[in-house]
């Protein structure tokens, strides 16, 4: 897959242009997004992502398109899990709903920048050292186990992280506990201080950094093309702000999503280790020769990922159906 410098530049400009449009069209004026607005723009951004996959198929072939779609679905699923953390952060800092859009959009742009750095580093490492796939694979298996152990305790884990971030920020920066509209900094008694909105943004930025550590190795398990890794990440992040307001209430019902994501990360981790064995050059493994092991194809990977997500989602909705009906009956009374 040959990508020219001009194609890279045009892609980055278009993606940044979409974020700039999103800011001026929807975020610049603080407001509480309606269900219709969130649903419409979520559908538009998902549609753009699917269309781009068609463009990849037309220009570079169906194999790379399959890798893109598998990467996009994986990154989108991980992004939905991230939304739960965003809900906890917004609640911890008591961010007014009309100002949450600004924090989310800036946080998403920061996430894309950080992932861009990780993508470049990952591409360089893979190009120079084939054994990096062993590290990526083992790290994903470790992450899957860690995610499984922490499932159901996300609130406690995130609140601990938030409290550390706030304590550190207040130790080195002048802060205030009062909001001043959607300002990140304000002036009190002639002194510049940072508002809780900026503290929430710092918490989201730190969470995005942790998410990038998981998501980049995961997608490199599905494709070795930095262009596909970057565009799949960018399109997965687009519309994430709208999705936050669209399915905010549904997140509480996706009780098995963490289990599904854990299974996906473990699956990709095993896939990476198998690929590393197939491309082995480490002298202490099979004498430095390739190991004849089966490799998992992109269509199989895509099918497994979608299948796990469907099972986790359906099982979650069935599990919480009784609770949802109970809430509805209490509201009706």
CSV table of N, CA and C in Angstrom, one decimal, residues 132-232:
chain,number,residue,atom,x,y,z
A,132,UNK,N,8.6,-6.9,17.7
A,132,UNK,CA,7.7,-6.0,18.4
A,132,UNK,C,6.3,-6.6,18.5
A,133,UNK,N,5.9,-7.4,17.5
A,133,UNK,CA,4.6,-8.1,17.5
A,133,UNK,C,4.4,-9.0,18.8
A,134,UNK,N,5.5,-9.6,19.2
A,134,UNK,CA,5.4,-10.4,20.5
A,134,UNK,C,5.0,-9.4,21.6
A,135,UNK,N,5.7,-8.3,21.7
A,135,UNK,CA,5.4,-7.3,22.8
A,135,UNK,C,3.9,-6.8,22.7
A,136,UNK,N,3.5,-6.4,21.5
A,136,UNK,CA,2.1,-6.0,21.3
A,136,UNK,C,1.1,-7.1,21.7
A,137,UNK,N,1.4,-8.3,21.3
A,137,UNK,CA,0.5,-9.4,21.6
A,137,UNK,C,0.4,-9.7,23.0
A,138,UNK,N,1.5,-9.8,23.7
A,138,UNK,CA,1.5,-10.1,25.2
A,138,UNK,C,0.9,-8.9,25.9
A,139,UNK,N,1.1,-7.7,25.5
A,139,UNK,CA,0.5,-6.5,26.2
A,139,UNK,C,-1.0,-6.5,26.1
A,140,UNK,N,-1.5,-6.9,24.9
A,140,UNK,CA,-3.0,-7.0,24.7
A,140,UNK,C,-3.6,-8.1,25.5
A,141,UNK,N,-2.9,-9.2,25.6
A,141,UNK,CA,-3.4,-10.3,26.5
A,141,UNK,C,-3.5,-9.8,28.0
A,142,UNK,N,-2.4,-9.1,28.4
A,142,UNK,CA,-2.3,-8.6,29.7
A,142,UNK,C,-3.4,-7.6,30.0
A,143,UNK,N,-3.6,-6.7,29.0
A,143,UNK,CA,-4.7,-5.7,29.1
A,143,UNK,C,-6.1,-6.3,29.2
A,144,UNK,N,-6.3,-7.4,28.4
A,144,UNK,CA,-7.6,-8.1,28.4
A,144,UNK,C,-7.8,-8.7,29.8
A,145,UNK,N,-6.8,-9.3,30.4
A,145,UNK,CA,-7.0,-9.8,31.8
A,145,UNK,C,-7.3,-8.7,32.8
A,146,UNK,N,-6.5,-7.6,32.6
A,146,UNK,CA,-6.7,-6.4,33.5
A,146,UNK,C,-8.1,-5.9,33.4
A,147,UNK,N,-8.6,-5.7,32.1
A,147,UNK,CA,-9.9,-5.2,31.9
A,147,UNK,C,-11.0,-6.1,32.5
A,148,UNK,N,-10.7,-7.4,32.4
A,148,UNK,CA,-11.7,-8.4,33.0
A,148,UNK,C,-11.7,-8.3,34.5
A,149,UNK,N,-10.6,-8.1,35.1
A,149,UNK,CA,-10.5,-8.0,36.6
A,149,UNK,C,-11.2,-6.7,37.1
A,150,UNK,N,-11.1,-5.6,36.3
A,150,UNK,CA,-11.6,-4.3,36.7
A,150,UNK,C,-13.0,-4.1,36.4
A,151,UNK,N,-13.6,-5.1,35.6
A,151,UNK,CA,-15.0,-4.9,35.2
A,151,UNK,C,-15.9,-4.8,36.4
A,152,UNK,N,-16.8,-3.8,36.4
A,152,UNK,CA,-17.7,-3.6,37.5
A,152,UNK,C,-17.1,-2.6,38.5
A,153,UNK,N,-15.8,-2.3,38.4
A,153,UNK,CA,-15.2,-1.4,39.3
A,153,UNK,C,-14.6,-0.1,38.6
A,154,UNK,N,-15.2,0.2,37.4
A,154,UNK,CA,-14.7,1.3,36.7
A,154,UNK,C,-14.8,2.6,37.4
A,155,UNK,N,-15.9,2.8,38.1
A,155,UNK,CA,-16.2,4.1,38.8
A,155,UNK,C,-15.1,4.3,39.8
A,156,UNK,N,-14.8,3.3,40.7
A,156,UNK,CA,-13.8,3.5,41.7
A,156,UNK,C,-12.4,3.8,41.1
A,157,UNK,N,-12.1,3.0,40.0
A,157,UNK,CA,-10.8,3.2,39.4
A,157,UNK,C,-10.6,4.6,38.8
A,158,UNK,N,-11.7,5.1,38.1
A,158,UNK,CA,-11.6,6.4,37.5
A,158,UNK,C,-11.6,7.5,38.5
A,159,UNK,N,-12.4,7.4,39.6
A,159,UNK,CA,-12.4,8.4,40.6
A,159,UNK,C,-11.1,8.5,41.3
A,160,UNK,N,-10.4,7.4,41.5
A,160,UNK,CA,-9.0,7.5,42.1
A,160,UNK,C,-8.1,8.3,41.2
A,161,UNK,N,-8.2,8.0,39.9
A,161,UNK,CA,-7.3,8.7,38.9
A,161,UNK,C,-7.6,10.2,38.9
A,162,UNK,N,-8.9,10.5,38.9
A,162,UNK,CA,-9.4,11.9,38.9
A,162,UNK,C,-8.9,12.7,40.1
A,163,UNK,N,-9.0,12.0,41.2
A,163,UNK,CA,-8.5,12.7,42.5
A,163,UNK,C,-7.0,13.0,42.5
A,164,UNK,N,-6.3,12.1,41.9
A,164,UNK,CA,-4.8,12.3,41.8
A,164,UNK,C,-4.5,13.4,40.8
A,165,UNK,N,-5.2,13.5,39.7
A,165,UNK,CA,-5.0,14.6,38.7
A,165,UNK,C,-5.4,15.9,39.3
A,166,UNK,N,-6.5,16.0,40.0
A,166,UNK,CA,-6.9,17.3,40.7
A,166,UNK,C,-5.9,17.7,41.7
A,167,UNK,N,-5.5,16.7,42.6
A,167,UNK,CA,-4.5,17.0,43.6
A,167,UNK,C,-3.2,17.6,43.0
A,168,UNK,N,-2.7,17.0,42.0
A,168,UNK,CA,-1.5,17.4,41.3
A,168,UNK,C,-1.7,18.8,40.7
A,169,UNK,N,-2.8,19.0,40.0
A,169,UNK,CA,-3.1,20.3,39.3
A,169,UNK,C,-3.2,21.4,40.4
A,170,UNK,N,-3.9,21.2,41.5
A,170,UNK,CA,-4.0,22.2,42.5
A,170,UNK,C,-2.7,22.5,43.2
A,171,UNK,N,-1.8,21.5,43.2
A,171,UNK,CA,-0.5,21.7,43.9
A,171,UNK,C,0.4,22.7,43.1
A,172,UNK,N,0.3,22.6,41.7
A,172,UNK,CA,1.2,23.4,40.9
A,172,UNK,C,0.5,24.5,40.1
A,173,UNK,N,-0.8,24.5,40.1
A,173,UNK,CA,-1.5,25.6,39.4
A,173,UNK,C,-2.6,26.3,40.2
A,174,UNK,N,-2.8,27.6,40.0
A,174,UNK,CA,-3.9,28.3,40.7
A,174,UNK,C,-5.2,27.9,40.2
A,175,UNK,N,-6.1,27.4,41.0
A,175,UNK,CA,-7.4,26.8,40.5
A,175,UNK,C,-8.5,27.5,41.3
A,176,UNK,N,-9.7,27.3,40.8
A,176,UNK,CA,-11.0,27.7,41.4
A,176,UNK,C,-12.0,26.6,41.3
A,177,UNK,N,-12.9,26.5,42.3
A,177,UNK,CA,-13.9,25.4,42.3
A,177,UNK,C,-15.2,25.9,41.5
A,178,UNK,N,-15.2,27.2,41.1
A,178,UNK,CA,-16.3,27.8,40.5
A,178,UNK,C,-16.2,27.8,38.9
A,179,UNK,N,-17.3,27.5,38.2
A,179,UNK,CA,-17.3,27.6,36.8
A,179,UNK,C,-17.5,29.0,36.3
A,180,UNK,N,-17.0,29.4,35.2
A,180,UNK,CA,-17.2,30.7,34.6
A,180,UNK,C,-17.6,30.5,33.2
A,181,UNK,N,-18.9,30.1,33.0
A,181,UNK,CA,-19.3,29.7,31.6
A,181,UNK,C,-18.6,28.5,31.1
A,182,UNK,N,-18.1,28.6,29.8
A,182,UNK,CA,-17.3,27.6,29.2
A,182,UNK,C,-15.9,27.9,29.2
A,183,UNK,N,-15.4,28.9,30.0
A,183,UNK,CA,-14.0,29.3,30.0
A,183,UNK,C,-13.2,28.2,30.7
A,184,UNK,N,-12.0,28.0,30.2
A,184,UNK,CA,-11.0,27.1,30.8
A,184,UNK,C,-10.2,27.8,31.8
A,185,UNK,N,-10.0,29.1,31.6
A,185,UNK,CA,-9.3,30.0,32.6
A,185,UNK,C,-10.2,31.2,32.9
A,186,UNK,N,-10.1,31.8,34.1
A,186,UNK,CA,-10.8,33.0,34.4
A,186,UNK,C,-10.0,33.8,35.3
A,187,UNK,N,-10.5,35.0,35.7
A,187,UNK,CA,-9.7,35.9,36.6
A,187,UNK,C,-10.5,36.1,37.9
A,188,UNK,N,-9.9,35.9,39.0
A,188,UNK,CA,-10.5,36.1,40.3
A,188,UNK,C,-9.6,37.1,41.1
A,189,UNK,N,-10.1,38.2,41.5
A,189,UNK,CA,-9.4,39.2,42.3
A,189,UNK,C,-8.1,39.6,41.5
A,190,UNK,N,-8.2,39.7,40.2
A,190,UNK,CA,-7.0,40.1,39.4
A,190,UNK,C,-6.0,39.0,39.1
A,191,UNK,N,-6.3,37.8,39.6
A,191,UNK,CA,-5.4,36.7,39.4
A,191,UNK,C,-6.0,35.6,38.4
A,192,UNK,N,-5.2,35.2,37.5
A,192,UNK,CA,-5.6,34.2,36.5
A,192,UNK,C,-5.6,32.8,37.2
A,193,UNK,N,-6.7,32.1,37.1
A,193,UNK,CA,-6.9,30.8,37.7
A,193,UNK,C,-7.5,29.8,36.6
A,194,UNK,N,-7.3,28.5,36.8
A,194,UNK,CA,-8.0,27.6,35.9
A,194,UNK,C,-9.3,27.1,36.5
A,195,UNK,N,-10.3,26.8,35.7
A,195,UNK,CA,-11.6,26.4,36.2
A,195,UNK,C,-11.7,24.9,36.2
A,196,UNK,N,-12.7,24.4,36.9
A,196,UNK,CA,-12.9,22.9,36.9
A,196,UNK,C,-13.1,22.3,35.5
A,197,UNK,N,-13.5,23.2,34.5
A,197,UNK,CA,-13.7,22.7,33.1
A,197,UNK,C,-12.3,22.3,32.6
A,198,UNK,N,-11.3,23.0,32.9
A,198,UNK,CA,-9.9,22.6,32.4
A,198,UNK,C,-9.4,21.4,33.2
A,199,UNK,N,-9.8,21.3,34.4
A,199,UNK,CA,-9.4,20.1,35.2
A,199,UNK,C,-10.1,18.8,34.6
A,200,UNK,N,-11.3,19.0,34.2
A,200,UNK,CA,-12.0,17.9,33.6
A,200,UNK,C,-11.4,17.5,32.3
A,201,UNK,N,-10.9,18.5,31.5
A,201,UNK,CA,-10.3,18.3,30.3
A,201,UNK,C,-8.9,17.6,30.5
A,202,UNK,N,-8.2,17.9,31.5
A,202,UNK,CA,-7.0,17.2,31.8
A,202,UNK,C,-7.2,15.8,32.2
A,203,UNK,N,-8.3,15.5,32.9
A,203,UNK,CA,-8.7,14.1,33.2
A,203,UNK,C,-9.0,13.3,32.0
A,204,UNK,N,-9.8,13.9,31.1
A,204,UNK,CA,-10.1,13.3,29.8
A,204,UNK,C,-8.9,13.0,29.0
A,205,UNK,N,-8.0,14.0,28.9
A,205,UNK,CA,-6.7,13.9,28.2
A,205,UNK,C,-5.9,12.7,28.7
A,206,UNK,N,-5.8,12.6,30.0
A,206,UNK,CA,-5.0,11.5,30.6
A,206,UNK,C,-5.7,10.2,30.3
A,207,UNK,N,-7.0,10.1,30.4
A,207,UNK,CA,-7.8,8.9,30.1
A,207,UNK,C,-7.5,8.5,28.6
A,208,UNK,N,-7.5,9.5,27.7
A,208,UNK,CA,-7.3,9.3,26.3
A,208,UNK,C,-5.9,8.7,26.1
A,209,UNK,N,-4.9,9.2,26.9
A,209,UNK,CA,-3.6,8.6,26.8
A,209,UNK,C,-3.5,7.1,27.1
A,210,UNK,N,-4.2,6.8,28.2
A,210,UNK,CA,-4.3,5.4,28.6
A,210,UNK,C,-5.0,4.5,27.5
A,211,UNK,N,-6.1,5.1,26.9
A,211,UNK,CA,-6.8,4.4,25.9
A,211,UNK,C,-6.0,4.1,24.7
A,212,UNK,N,-5.1,5.1,24.3
A,212,UNK,CA,-4.2,5.0,23.1
A,212,UNK,C,-3.3,3.8,23.3
A,213,UNK,N,-2.8,3.6,24.6
A,213,UNK,CA,-1.9,2.5,24.8
A,213,UNK,C,-2.5,1.2,24.5
A,214,UNK,N,-3.8,1.1,24.6
A,214,UNK,CA,-4.5,-0.2,24.3
A,214,UNK,C,-4.9,-0.3,22.9
A,215,UNK,N,-5.4,0.8,22.3
A,215,UNK,CA,-6.0,0.8,21.0
A,215,UNK,C,-5.0,0.7,19.9
A,216,UNK,N,-3.9,1.3,20.0
A,216,UNK,CA,-2.9,1.3,18.9
A,216,UNK,C,-2.3,-0.1,18.7
A,217,UNK,N,-1.8,-0.8,19.7
A,217,UNK,CA,-1.4,-2.2,19.5
A,217,UNK,C,-2.5,-3.1,19.0
A,218,UNK,N,-3.8,-2.8,19.4
A,218,UNK,CA,-4.9,-3.6,19.0
A,218,UNK,C,-5.1,-3.5,17.5
A,219,UNK,N,-5.0,-2.3,16.9
A,219,UNK,CA,-5.3,-2.2,15.5
A,219,UNK,C,-4.1,-2.6,14.7
A,220,UNK,N,-2.9,-2.5,15.3
A,220,UNK,CA,-1.7,-3.0,14.5
A,220,UNK,C,-1.8,-4.5,14.5
A,221,UNK,N,-2.6,-5.1,15.3
A,221,UNK,CA,-2.8,-6.6,15.1
A,221,UNK,C,-3.7,-6.9,14.0
A,222,UNK,N,-4.4,-5.9,13.4
A,222,UNK,CA,-5.3,-6.1,12.3
A,222,UNK,C,-4.7,-5.6,10.9
A,223,UNK,N,-3.8,-4.7,11.0
A,223,UNK,CA,-3.2,-4.2,9.8
A,223,UNK,C,-1.8,-3.6,10.2
A,224,UNK,N,-0.9,-3.7,9.2
A,224,UNK,CA,0.5,-3.1,9.4
A,224,UNK,C,0.6,-1.8,8.7
A,225,UNK,N,-0.5,-1.3,8.1
A,225,UNK,CA,-0.5,0.0,7.3
A,225,UNK,C,-0.7,1.2,8.2
A,226,UNK,N,0.2,2.1,8.4
A,226,UNK,CA,0.0,3.3,9.3
A,226,UNK,C,-1.2,4.1,8.8
A,227,UNK,N,-1.4,4.2,7.5
A,227,UNK,CA,-2.4,5.0,6.9
A,227,UNK,C,-3.8,4.5,7.3
A,228,UNK,N,-4.0,3.2,7.3
A,228,UNK,CA,-5.2,2.5,7.7
A,228,UNK,C,-5.4,2.7,9.2
A,229,UNK,N,-4.3,2.5,10.0
A,229,UNK,CA,-4.4,2.7,11.4
A,229,UNK,C,-4.8,4.1,11.8
A,230,UNK,N,-4.3,5.1,11.1
A,230,UNK,CA,-4.6,6.5,11.4
A,230,UNK,C,-6.1,6.8,11.0
A,231,UNK,N,-6.4,6.5,9.8
A,231,UNK,CA,-7.8,6.8,9.3
A,231,UNK,C,-8.9,6.1,10.1
A,232,UNK,N,-8.6,4.8,10.4
A,232,UNK,CA,-9.6,4.0,11.2
A,232,UNK,C,-9.8,4.7,12.6
